[in-house]
Short mmCIF file of C-alpha atoms in Angstrom, two decimals:
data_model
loop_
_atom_site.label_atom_id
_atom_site.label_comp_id
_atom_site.label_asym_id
_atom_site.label_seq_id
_atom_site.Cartn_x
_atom_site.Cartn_y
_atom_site.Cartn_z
CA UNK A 9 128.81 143.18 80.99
CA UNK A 10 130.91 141.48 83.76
CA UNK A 11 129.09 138.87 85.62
CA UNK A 12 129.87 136.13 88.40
CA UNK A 13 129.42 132.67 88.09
CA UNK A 14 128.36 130.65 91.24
CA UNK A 15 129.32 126.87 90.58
CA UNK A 16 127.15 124.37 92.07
CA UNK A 17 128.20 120.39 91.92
CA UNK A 18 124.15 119.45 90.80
CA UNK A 19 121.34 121.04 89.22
CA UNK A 20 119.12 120.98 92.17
CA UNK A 21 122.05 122.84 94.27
CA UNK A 22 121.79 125.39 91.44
CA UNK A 23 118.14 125.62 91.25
CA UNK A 24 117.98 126.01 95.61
CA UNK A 25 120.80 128.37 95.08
CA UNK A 26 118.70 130.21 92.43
CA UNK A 27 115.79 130.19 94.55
CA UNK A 28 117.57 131.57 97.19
CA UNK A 29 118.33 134.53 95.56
CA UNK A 30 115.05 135.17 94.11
CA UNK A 31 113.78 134.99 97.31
CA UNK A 32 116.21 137.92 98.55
CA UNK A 33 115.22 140.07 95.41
CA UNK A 34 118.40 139.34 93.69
CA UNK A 35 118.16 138.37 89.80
CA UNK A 36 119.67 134.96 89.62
CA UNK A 37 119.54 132.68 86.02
CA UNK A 38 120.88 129.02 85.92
CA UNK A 39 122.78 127.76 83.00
CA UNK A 40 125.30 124.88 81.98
CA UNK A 41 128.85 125.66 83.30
CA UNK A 42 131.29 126.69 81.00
CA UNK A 43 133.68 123.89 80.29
CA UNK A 44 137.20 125.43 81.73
CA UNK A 45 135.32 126.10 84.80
CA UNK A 46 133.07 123.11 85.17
CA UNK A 47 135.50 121.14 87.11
CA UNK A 48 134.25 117.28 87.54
CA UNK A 49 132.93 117.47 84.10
CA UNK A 50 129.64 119.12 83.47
CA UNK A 51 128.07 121.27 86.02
CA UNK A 52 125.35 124.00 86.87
CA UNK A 53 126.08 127.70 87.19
CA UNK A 54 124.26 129.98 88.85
CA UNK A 55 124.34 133.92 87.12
CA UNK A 56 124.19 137.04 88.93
CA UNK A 57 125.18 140.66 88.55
CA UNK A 58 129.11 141.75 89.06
CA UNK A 59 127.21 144.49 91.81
CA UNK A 60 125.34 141.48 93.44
CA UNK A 61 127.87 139.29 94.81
CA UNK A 62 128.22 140.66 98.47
CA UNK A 63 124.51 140.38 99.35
CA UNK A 64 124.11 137.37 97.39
CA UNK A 65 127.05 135.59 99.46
CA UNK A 66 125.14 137.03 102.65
CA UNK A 67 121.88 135.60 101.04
CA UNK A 68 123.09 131.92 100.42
CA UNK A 69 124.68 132.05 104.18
CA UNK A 70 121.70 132.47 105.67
CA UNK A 71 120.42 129.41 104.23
CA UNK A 72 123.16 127.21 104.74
CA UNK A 73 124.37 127.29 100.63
CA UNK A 74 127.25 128.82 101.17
CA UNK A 75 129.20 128.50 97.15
CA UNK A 76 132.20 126.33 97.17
CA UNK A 77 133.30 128.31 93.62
CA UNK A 78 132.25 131.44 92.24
CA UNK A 79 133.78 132.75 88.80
CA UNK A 80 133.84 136.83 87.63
CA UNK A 81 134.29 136.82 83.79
CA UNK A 82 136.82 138.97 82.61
CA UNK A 83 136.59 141.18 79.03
CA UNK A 84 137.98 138.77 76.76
CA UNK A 85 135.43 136.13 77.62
CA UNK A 86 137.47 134.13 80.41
CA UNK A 87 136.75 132.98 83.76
CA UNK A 88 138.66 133.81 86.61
CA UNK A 89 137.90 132.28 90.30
CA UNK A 90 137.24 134.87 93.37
CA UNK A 91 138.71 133.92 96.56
CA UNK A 92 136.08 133.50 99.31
CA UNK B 2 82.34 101.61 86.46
CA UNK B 3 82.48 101.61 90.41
CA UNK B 4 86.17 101.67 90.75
CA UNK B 5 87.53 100.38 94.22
CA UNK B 6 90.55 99.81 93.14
CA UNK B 7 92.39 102.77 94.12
CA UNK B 8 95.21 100.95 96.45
CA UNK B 9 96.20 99.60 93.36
CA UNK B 10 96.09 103.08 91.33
CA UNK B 11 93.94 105.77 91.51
CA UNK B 12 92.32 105.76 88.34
CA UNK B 13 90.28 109.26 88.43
CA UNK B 14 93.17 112.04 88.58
CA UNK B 15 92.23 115.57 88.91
CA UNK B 16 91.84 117.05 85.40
CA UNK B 17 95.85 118.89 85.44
CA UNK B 18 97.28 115.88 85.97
CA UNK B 19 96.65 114.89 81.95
CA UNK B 20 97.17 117.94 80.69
CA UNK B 21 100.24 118.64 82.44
CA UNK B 22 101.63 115.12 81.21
CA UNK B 23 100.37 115.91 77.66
CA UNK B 24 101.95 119.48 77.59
CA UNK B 25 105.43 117.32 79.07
CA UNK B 26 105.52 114.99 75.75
CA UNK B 27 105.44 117.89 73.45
CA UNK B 28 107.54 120.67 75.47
CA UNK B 29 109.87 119.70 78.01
CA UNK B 30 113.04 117.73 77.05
CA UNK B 31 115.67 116.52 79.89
CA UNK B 32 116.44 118.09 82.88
CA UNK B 33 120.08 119.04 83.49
CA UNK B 34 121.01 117.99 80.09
CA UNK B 35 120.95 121.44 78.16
CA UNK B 36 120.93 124.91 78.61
CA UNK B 37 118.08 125.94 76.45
CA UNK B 38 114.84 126.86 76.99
CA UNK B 39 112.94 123.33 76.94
CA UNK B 40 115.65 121.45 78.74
CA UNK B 41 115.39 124.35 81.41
CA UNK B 42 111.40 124.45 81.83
CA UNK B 43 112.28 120.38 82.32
CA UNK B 44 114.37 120.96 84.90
CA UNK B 45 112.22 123.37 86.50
CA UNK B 46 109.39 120.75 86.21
CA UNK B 47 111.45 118.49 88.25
CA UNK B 48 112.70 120.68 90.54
CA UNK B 49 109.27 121.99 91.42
CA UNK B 50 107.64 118.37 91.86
CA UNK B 51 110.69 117.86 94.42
CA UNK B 52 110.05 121.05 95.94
CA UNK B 53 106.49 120.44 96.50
CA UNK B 54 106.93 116.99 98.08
CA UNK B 55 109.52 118.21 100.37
CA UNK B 56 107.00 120.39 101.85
CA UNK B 57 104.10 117.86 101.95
CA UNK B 58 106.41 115.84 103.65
CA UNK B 59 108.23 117.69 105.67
CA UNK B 60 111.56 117.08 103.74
CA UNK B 61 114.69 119.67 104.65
CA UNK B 62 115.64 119.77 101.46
CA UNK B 63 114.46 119.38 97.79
CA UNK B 64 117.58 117.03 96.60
CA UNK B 65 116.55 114.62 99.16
CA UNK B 66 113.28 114.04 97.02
CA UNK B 67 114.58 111.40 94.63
CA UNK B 68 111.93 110.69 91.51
CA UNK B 69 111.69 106.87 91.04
CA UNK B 70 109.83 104.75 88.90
CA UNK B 71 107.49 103.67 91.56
CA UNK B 72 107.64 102.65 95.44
CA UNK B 73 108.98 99.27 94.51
CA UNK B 74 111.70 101.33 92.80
CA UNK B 75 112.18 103.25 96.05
CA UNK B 76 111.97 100.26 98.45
CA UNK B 77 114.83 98.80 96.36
CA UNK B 78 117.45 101.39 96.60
CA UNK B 79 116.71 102.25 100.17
CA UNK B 80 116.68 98.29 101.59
CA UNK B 81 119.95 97.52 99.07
CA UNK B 82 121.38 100.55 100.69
CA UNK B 83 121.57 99.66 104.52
CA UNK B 84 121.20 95.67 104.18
CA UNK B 85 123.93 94.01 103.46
CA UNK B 86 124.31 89.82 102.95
CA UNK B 87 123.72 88.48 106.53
CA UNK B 88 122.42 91.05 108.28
CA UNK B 89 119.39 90.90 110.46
CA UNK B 90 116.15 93.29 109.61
CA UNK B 91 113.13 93.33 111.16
CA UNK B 92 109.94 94.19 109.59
CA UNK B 93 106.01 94.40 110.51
CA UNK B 94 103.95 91.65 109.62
CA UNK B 95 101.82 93.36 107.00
CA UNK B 96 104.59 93.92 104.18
CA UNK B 97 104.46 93.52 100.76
CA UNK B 98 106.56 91.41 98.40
CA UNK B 99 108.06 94.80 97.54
CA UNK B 100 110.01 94.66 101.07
CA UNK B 101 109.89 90.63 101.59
CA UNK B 102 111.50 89.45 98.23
CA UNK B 103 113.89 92.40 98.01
CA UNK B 104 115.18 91.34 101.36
CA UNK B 105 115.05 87.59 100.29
CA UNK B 106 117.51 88.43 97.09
CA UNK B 107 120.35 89.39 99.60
CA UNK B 108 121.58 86.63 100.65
CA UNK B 109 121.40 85.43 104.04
CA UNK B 110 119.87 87.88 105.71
CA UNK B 111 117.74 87.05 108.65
CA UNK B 112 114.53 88.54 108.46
CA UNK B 113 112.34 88.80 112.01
CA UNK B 114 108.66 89.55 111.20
CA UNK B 115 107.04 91.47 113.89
CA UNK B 116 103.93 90.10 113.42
CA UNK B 117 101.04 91.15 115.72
CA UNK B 118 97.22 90.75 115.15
CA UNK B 119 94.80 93.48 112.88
CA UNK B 120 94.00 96.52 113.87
CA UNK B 121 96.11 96.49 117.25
CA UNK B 122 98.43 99.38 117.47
CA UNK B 123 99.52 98.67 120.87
CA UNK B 124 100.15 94.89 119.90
CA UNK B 125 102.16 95.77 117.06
CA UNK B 126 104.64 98.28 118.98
CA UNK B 127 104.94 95.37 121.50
CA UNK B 128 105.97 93.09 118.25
CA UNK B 129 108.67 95.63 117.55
CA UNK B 130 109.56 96.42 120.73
CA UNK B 131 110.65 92.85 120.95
CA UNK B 132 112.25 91.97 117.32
CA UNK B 133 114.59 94.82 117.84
CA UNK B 134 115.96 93.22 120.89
CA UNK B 135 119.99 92.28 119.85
CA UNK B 136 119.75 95.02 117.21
CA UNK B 137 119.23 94.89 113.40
CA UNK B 138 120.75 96.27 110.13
CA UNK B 139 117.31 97.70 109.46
CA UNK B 140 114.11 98.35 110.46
CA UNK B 141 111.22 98.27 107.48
CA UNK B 142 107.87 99.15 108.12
CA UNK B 143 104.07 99.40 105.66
CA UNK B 144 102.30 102.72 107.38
CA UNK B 145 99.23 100.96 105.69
CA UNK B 146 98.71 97.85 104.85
CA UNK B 147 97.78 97.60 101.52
CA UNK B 148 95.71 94.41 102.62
CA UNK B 149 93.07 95.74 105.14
CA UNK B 150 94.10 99.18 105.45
CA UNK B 151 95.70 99.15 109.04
CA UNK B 152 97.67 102.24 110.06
CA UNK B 153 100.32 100.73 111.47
CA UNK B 154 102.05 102.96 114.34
CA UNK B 155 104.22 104.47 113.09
CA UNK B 156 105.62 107.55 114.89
CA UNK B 157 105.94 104.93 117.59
CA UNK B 158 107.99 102.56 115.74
CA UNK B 159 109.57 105.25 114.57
CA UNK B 160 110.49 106.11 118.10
CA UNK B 161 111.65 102.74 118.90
CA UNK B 162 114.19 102.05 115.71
CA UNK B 163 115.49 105.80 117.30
CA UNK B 164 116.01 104.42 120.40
CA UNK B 165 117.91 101.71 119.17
CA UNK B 166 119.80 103.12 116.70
CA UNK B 167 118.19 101.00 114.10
CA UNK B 168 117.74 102.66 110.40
CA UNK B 169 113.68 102.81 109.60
CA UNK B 170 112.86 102.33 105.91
CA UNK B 171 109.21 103.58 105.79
CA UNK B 172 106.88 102.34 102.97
CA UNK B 173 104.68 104.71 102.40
CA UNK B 174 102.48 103.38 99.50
CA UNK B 175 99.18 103.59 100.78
CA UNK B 176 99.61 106.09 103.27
CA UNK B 177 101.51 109.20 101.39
CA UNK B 178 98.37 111.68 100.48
CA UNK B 179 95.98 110.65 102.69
CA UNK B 180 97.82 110.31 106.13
CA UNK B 181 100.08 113.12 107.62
CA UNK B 182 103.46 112.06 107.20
CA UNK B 183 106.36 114.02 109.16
CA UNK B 184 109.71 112.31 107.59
CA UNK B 185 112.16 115.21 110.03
CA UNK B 186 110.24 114.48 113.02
CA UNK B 187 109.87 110.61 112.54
CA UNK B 188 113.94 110.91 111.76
CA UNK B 189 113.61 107.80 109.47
CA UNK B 190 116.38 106.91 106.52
CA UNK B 191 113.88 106.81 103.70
CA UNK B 192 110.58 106.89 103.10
CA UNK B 193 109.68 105.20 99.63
CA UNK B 194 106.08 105.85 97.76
CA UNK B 195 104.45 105.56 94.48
CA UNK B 196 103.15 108.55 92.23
CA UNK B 197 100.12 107.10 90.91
CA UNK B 198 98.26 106.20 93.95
CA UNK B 199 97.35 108.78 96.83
CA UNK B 200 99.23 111.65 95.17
CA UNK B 201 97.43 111.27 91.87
CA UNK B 202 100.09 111.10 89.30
CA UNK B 203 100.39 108.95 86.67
CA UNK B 204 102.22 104.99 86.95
CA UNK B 205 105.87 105.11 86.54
CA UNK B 206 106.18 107.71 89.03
CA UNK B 207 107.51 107.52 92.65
CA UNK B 208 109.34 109.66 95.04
CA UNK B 209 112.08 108.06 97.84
CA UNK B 210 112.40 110.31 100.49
CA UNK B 211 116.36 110.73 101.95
CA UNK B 212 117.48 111.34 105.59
CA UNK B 213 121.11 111.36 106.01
CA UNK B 214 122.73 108.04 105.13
CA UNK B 215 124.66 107.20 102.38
CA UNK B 216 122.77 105.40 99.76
CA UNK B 217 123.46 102.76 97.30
CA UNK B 218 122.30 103.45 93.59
CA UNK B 219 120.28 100.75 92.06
CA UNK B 220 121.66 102.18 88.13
CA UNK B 221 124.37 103.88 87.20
CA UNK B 222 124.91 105.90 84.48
CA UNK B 223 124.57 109.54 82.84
CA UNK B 224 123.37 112.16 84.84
CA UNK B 225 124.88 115.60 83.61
CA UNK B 226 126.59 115.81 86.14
CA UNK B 227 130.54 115.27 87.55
CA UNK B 228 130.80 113.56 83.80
CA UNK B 229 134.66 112.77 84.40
CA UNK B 230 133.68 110.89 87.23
CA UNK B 231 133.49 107.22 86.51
CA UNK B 232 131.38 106.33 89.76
CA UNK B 233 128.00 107.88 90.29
CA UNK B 234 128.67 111.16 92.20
CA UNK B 235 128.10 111.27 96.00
CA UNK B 236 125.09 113.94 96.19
CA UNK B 237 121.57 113.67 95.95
CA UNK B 238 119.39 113.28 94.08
CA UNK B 239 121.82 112.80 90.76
CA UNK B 240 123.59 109.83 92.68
CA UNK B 241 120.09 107.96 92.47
CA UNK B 242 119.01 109.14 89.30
CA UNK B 243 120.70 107.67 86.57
CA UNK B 244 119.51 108.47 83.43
CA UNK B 245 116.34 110.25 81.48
CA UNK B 246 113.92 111.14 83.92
CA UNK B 247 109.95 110.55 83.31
CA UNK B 248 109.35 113.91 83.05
CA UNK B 249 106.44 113.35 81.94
CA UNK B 250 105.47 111.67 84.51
CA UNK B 251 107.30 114.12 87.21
CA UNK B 252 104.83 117.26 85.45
CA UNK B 253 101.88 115.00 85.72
CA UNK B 254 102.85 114.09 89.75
CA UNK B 255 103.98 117.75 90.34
CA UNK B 256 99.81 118.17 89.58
CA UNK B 257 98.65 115.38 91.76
CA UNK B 258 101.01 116.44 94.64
CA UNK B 259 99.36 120.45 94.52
CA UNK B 260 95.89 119.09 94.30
CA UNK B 261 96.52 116.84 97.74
CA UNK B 262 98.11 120.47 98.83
CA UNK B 263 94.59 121.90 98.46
CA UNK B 264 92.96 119.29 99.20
CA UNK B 265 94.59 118.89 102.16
CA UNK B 266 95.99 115.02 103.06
CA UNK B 267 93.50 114.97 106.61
CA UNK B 268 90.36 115.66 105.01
CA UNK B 269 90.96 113.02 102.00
CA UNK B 270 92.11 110.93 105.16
CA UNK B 271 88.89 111.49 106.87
CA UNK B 272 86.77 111.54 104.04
CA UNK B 273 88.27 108.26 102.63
CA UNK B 274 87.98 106.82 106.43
CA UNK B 275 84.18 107.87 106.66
CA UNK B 276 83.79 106.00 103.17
CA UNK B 277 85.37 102.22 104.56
CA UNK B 278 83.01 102.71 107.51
CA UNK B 279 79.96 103.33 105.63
CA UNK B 280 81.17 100.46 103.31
CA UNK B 281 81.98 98.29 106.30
CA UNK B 282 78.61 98.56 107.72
CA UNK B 283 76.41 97.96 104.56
CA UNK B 284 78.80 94.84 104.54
CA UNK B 285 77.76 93.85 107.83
CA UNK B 286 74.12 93.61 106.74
CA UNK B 287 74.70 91.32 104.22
CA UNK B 288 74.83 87.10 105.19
CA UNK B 289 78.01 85.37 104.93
CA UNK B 290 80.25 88.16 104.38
CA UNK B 291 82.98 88.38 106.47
CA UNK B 292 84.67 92.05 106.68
CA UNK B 293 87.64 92.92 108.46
CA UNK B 294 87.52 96.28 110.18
CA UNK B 295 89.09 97.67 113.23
CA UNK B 296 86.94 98.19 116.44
CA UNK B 297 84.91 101.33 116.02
CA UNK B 298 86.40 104.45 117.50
CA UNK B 299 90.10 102.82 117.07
CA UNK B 300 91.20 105.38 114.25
CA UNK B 301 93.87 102.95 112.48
CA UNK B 302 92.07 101.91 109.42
CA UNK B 303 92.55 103.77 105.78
CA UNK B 304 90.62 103.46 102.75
CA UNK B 305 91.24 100.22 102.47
CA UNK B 306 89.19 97.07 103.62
CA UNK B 307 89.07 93.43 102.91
CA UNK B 308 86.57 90.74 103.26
CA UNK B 309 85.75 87.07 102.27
CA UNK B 310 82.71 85.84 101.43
CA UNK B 311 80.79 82.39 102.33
CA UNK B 312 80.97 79.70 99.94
CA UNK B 313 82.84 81.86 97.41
CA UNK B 314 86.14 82.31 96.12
CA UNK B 315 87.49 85.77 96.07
CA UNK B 316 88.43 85.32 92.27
CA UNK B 317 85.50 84.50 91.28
CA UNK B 318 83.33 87.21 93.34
CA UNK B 319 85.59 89.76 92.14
CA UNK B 320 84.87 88.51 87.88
CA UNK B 321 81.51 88.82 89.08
CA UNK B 322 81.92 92.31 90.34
CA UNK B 323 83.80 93.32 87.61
CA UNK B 324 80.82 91.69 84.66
CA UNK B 325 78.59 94.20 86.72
CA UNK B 326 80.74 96.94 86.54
CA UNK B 327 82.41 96.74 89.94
CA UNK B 328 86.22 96.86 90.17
CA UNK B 329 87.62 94.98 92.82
CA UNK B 330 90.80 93.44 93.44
CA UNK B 331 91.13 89.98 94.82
CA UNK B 332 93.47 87.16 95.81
CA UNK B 333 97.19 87.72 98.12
CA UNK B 334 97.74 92.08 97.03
CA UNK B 335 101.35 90.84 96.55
CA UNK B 336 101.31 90.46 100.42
CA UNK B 337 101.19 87.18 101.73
CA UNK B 338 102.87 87.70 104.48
CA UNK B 339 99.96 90.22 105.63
CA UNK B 340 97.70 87.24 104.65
CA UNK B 341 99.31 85.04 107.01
CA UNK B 342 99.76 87.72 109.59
CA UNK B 343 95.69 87.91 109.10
CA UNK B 344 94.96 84.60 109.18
CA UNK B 345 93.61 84.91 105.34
CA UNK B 346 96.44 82.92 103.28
CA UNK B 347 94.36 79.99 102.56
CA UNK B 348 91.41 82.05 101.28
CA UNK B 349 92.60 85.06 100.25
CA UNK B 350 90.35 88.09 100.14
CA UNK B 351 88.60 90.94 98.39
CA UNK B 352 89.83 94.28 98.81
CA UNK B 353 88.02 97.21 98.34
CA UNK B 354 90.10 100.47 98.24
CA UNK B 355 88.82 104.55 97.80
CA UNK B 356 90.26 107.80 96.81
CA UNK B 357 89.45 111.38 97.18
CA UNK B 358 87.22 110.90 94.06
CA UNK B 359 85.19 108.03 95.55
CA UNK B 360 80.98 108.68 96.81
CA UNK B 361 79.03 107.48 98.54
CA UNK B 362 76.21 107.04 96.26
CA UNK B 363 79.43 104.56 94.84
CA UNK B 364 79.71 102.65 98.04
CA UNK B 365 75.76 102.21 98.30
CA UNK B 366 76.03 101.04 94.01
CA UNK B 367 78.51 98.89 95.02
CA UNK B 368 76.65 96.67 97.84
CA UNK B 369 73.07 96.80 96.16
CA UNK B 370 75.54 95.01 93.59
CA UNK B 371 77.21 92.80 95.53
CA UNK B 372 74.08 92.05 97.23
CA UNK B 373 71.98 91.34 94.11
CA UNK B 374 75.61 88.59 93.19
CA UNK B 375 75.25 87.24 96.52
#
């Protein structure tokens, strides 16, 4: 299942982003950042459907999170970054 | 035990706050520091406590809510942050040793102690009014004293340092859960306060509230986060939280912070007002006790109130109290500079301080005791 991957630079960015999303009825998990797209080091991710990104860009705007990063995974497991 | 000790620490929690501690030691592991399942319901834990405060204190956002070890902890980062060796701060006269030595370790800085007499709100915003004449690095300021309870103006001062352009570090220790605090509208740069006092969690915690400056971490080290990085990183609250969190101690305040929610901070205020009157009147009736309380109808005293008594040392009254199952502190409360502010250095006092879980049949136990001693 393809996925996106909105990067956030702390934990609590991730967990306001999550809640964000919630909030707007869109399923959102947090996990660790894969490594090749962690960038500083270690990270938070936030995890939403491939369908969800448009509304959940719209979502985060509203509240002043606009994502910096977002990943879509591709088939074979790797990450590539969407252009905002 | 009559406990009227509660500026110190509250000692009676609500019931959650133990079990959410207990269910901490054996469940949640570190925020931010794994993906799985306990390290998650940590970070949740924290994130919630955060969440909760930001709204009790009118916080824009939950990474501004930085979990410290205590207000001490707090005061620390927040003074080290905007002070730097030489500059000038002013301060109230009622601060603790918290603010006063923290400012003495940096060297040269010239401290200007607005000091104004008890109980006078209008006095004191004079006193500031005044010492921030020429400027100053910093501005820090008790919202209680944690001597004789005095609500210090604050939205005032507040006002005043905004007028000026002058930083406001608010200590909040004896205040936060019992006396509305609006960090946004008071636009100060951080408001520091303990866990285990008016928001009933356990010691070792302590939340710093963040407005907009930069700030200066007291420790640096891991905090899963920008690992390549070899300087802390330059967002809240991971650039002031180095290393494990109590988390423990953050599920134990989250607790304490919802039962203030529903609670609500201005009836524990008003109840915990009501109680220093009644004690300050049954105080009045006894000979030879001196109790300081502000005018009646003034509104700017918590639950806190001192008072000396004739031909006794405060020590010794309060080993007295405490053989008869009274707990009382006594002596300087880390605060000699209130003392001197007060006019009490030489004597020192007792201080008797309430909580949400304080009665009055308490009080009334309390001075049949102390009048029985006396």
């Amino acid at each position: 299942m393809l996925y996106y991957l909105i990067v956030c630079r702390s934990l609590t960015y991730a967990q306001r982003t999550a809640a964000a999303l919630e909030r707007a009825g869109i399923t959102a998990h947090i996990l660790r950042s894969p490594k090749s797209i962690a960038g500083e080091g270690c990270s938070h991710s936030v995890k939403i459907s491939q369908r969800r990104l448009a509304g959940a860009l719209q979502a985060l705007h509203r509240v002043g999170l606009d994502p910096k990063r977002v990943f879509l995974t591709a088939g074979d497991g790797s990450y590539r970054e969407v252009e905002l | 035990m009559i406990y009227l000790d509660s500026a110190a620490t509250t000692l009676e929690k609500p019931p959650e706050v133990a079990r959410a501690c207990a269910y901490a030691v054996g469940h949640l592991a570190s925020p931010g520091r794994g993906g799985y399942e306990a390290a998650m319901a940590a970070a949740d834990t924290a994130f919630a406590c955060r969440t909760a405060a930001a709204e009790l204190f009118h916080v824009p956002g939950p990474e501004q809510v930085v979990l410290t070890f205590n207000a001490t902890h707090g005061l620390n980062i927040a003074i080290r942050s905007l002070v730097k060796p030489g500059d000038r701060v002013v301060i109230s006269g009622y601060e603790h040793n918290a603010v006063t030595r923290t400012l003495r370790s940096i060297p040269g800085v010239e401290v200007r102690a607005a000091a104004s007499p008890l109980f006078d709100p209008d006095a004191c915003l004079e006193a500031f009014y005044q010492a921030l004449e020429g400027g100053a690095a910093a501005a820090v300021c008790t919202h209680v004293s944690n001597v004789f309870g005095f609500v210090l103006p604050i939205e005032g001062i507040a006002a005043l340092c905004r007028a000026r352009g002058v930083p406001l570090i608010i200590d909040a220790a004896q205040s936060a859960g019992c006396l509305p605090l609006d960090f946004q509208a008071l636009g100060a740069a951080f408001a520091a306060m303990p866990g285990h006092k008016g928001l009933y969690g356990p010691q070792g915690t302590g939340l710093l509230l963040c407005g907009g400056l930069p700030a200066r971490p007291l420790l640096t080290g891991g905090t899963g986060s920008a690992s390549l990085e070899q300087s802390m990183p330059d967002f809240l609250p991971d650039r002031l939280e180095a290393g494990t969190h109590n988390i423990a101690g953050a599920a134990g305040l989250l607790e304490g912070l919802r039962f203030v929610r529903r609670r609500g901070v201005e009836t524990i205020g008003a109840e915990e007002a009501a109680l220093i009157r009644r004690l300050g009147a049954g105080l009045g009736r006894l000979p030879g006790i001196r109790a300081y309380l502000a005018p009646e109808g003034a509104d700017c005293q918590a639950g806190v109130l001192s008072f000396q008594a004739e031909g006794w040392d405060c020590e010794d009254l309060a080993q007295r109290l405490g053989r008869r199952g009274a707990a009382l502190r006594a002596g300087l409360h880390c605060a000699p500079l209130a003392h001197q502010t007060a006019g009490t250095l030489d004597r020192g006092t007792l201080r008797a301080s309430v909580s949400a879980f304080t009665t009055r049949r308490e009080i009334q136990q309390f001075l049949t005791i102390l009048e029985e001693i006396l």
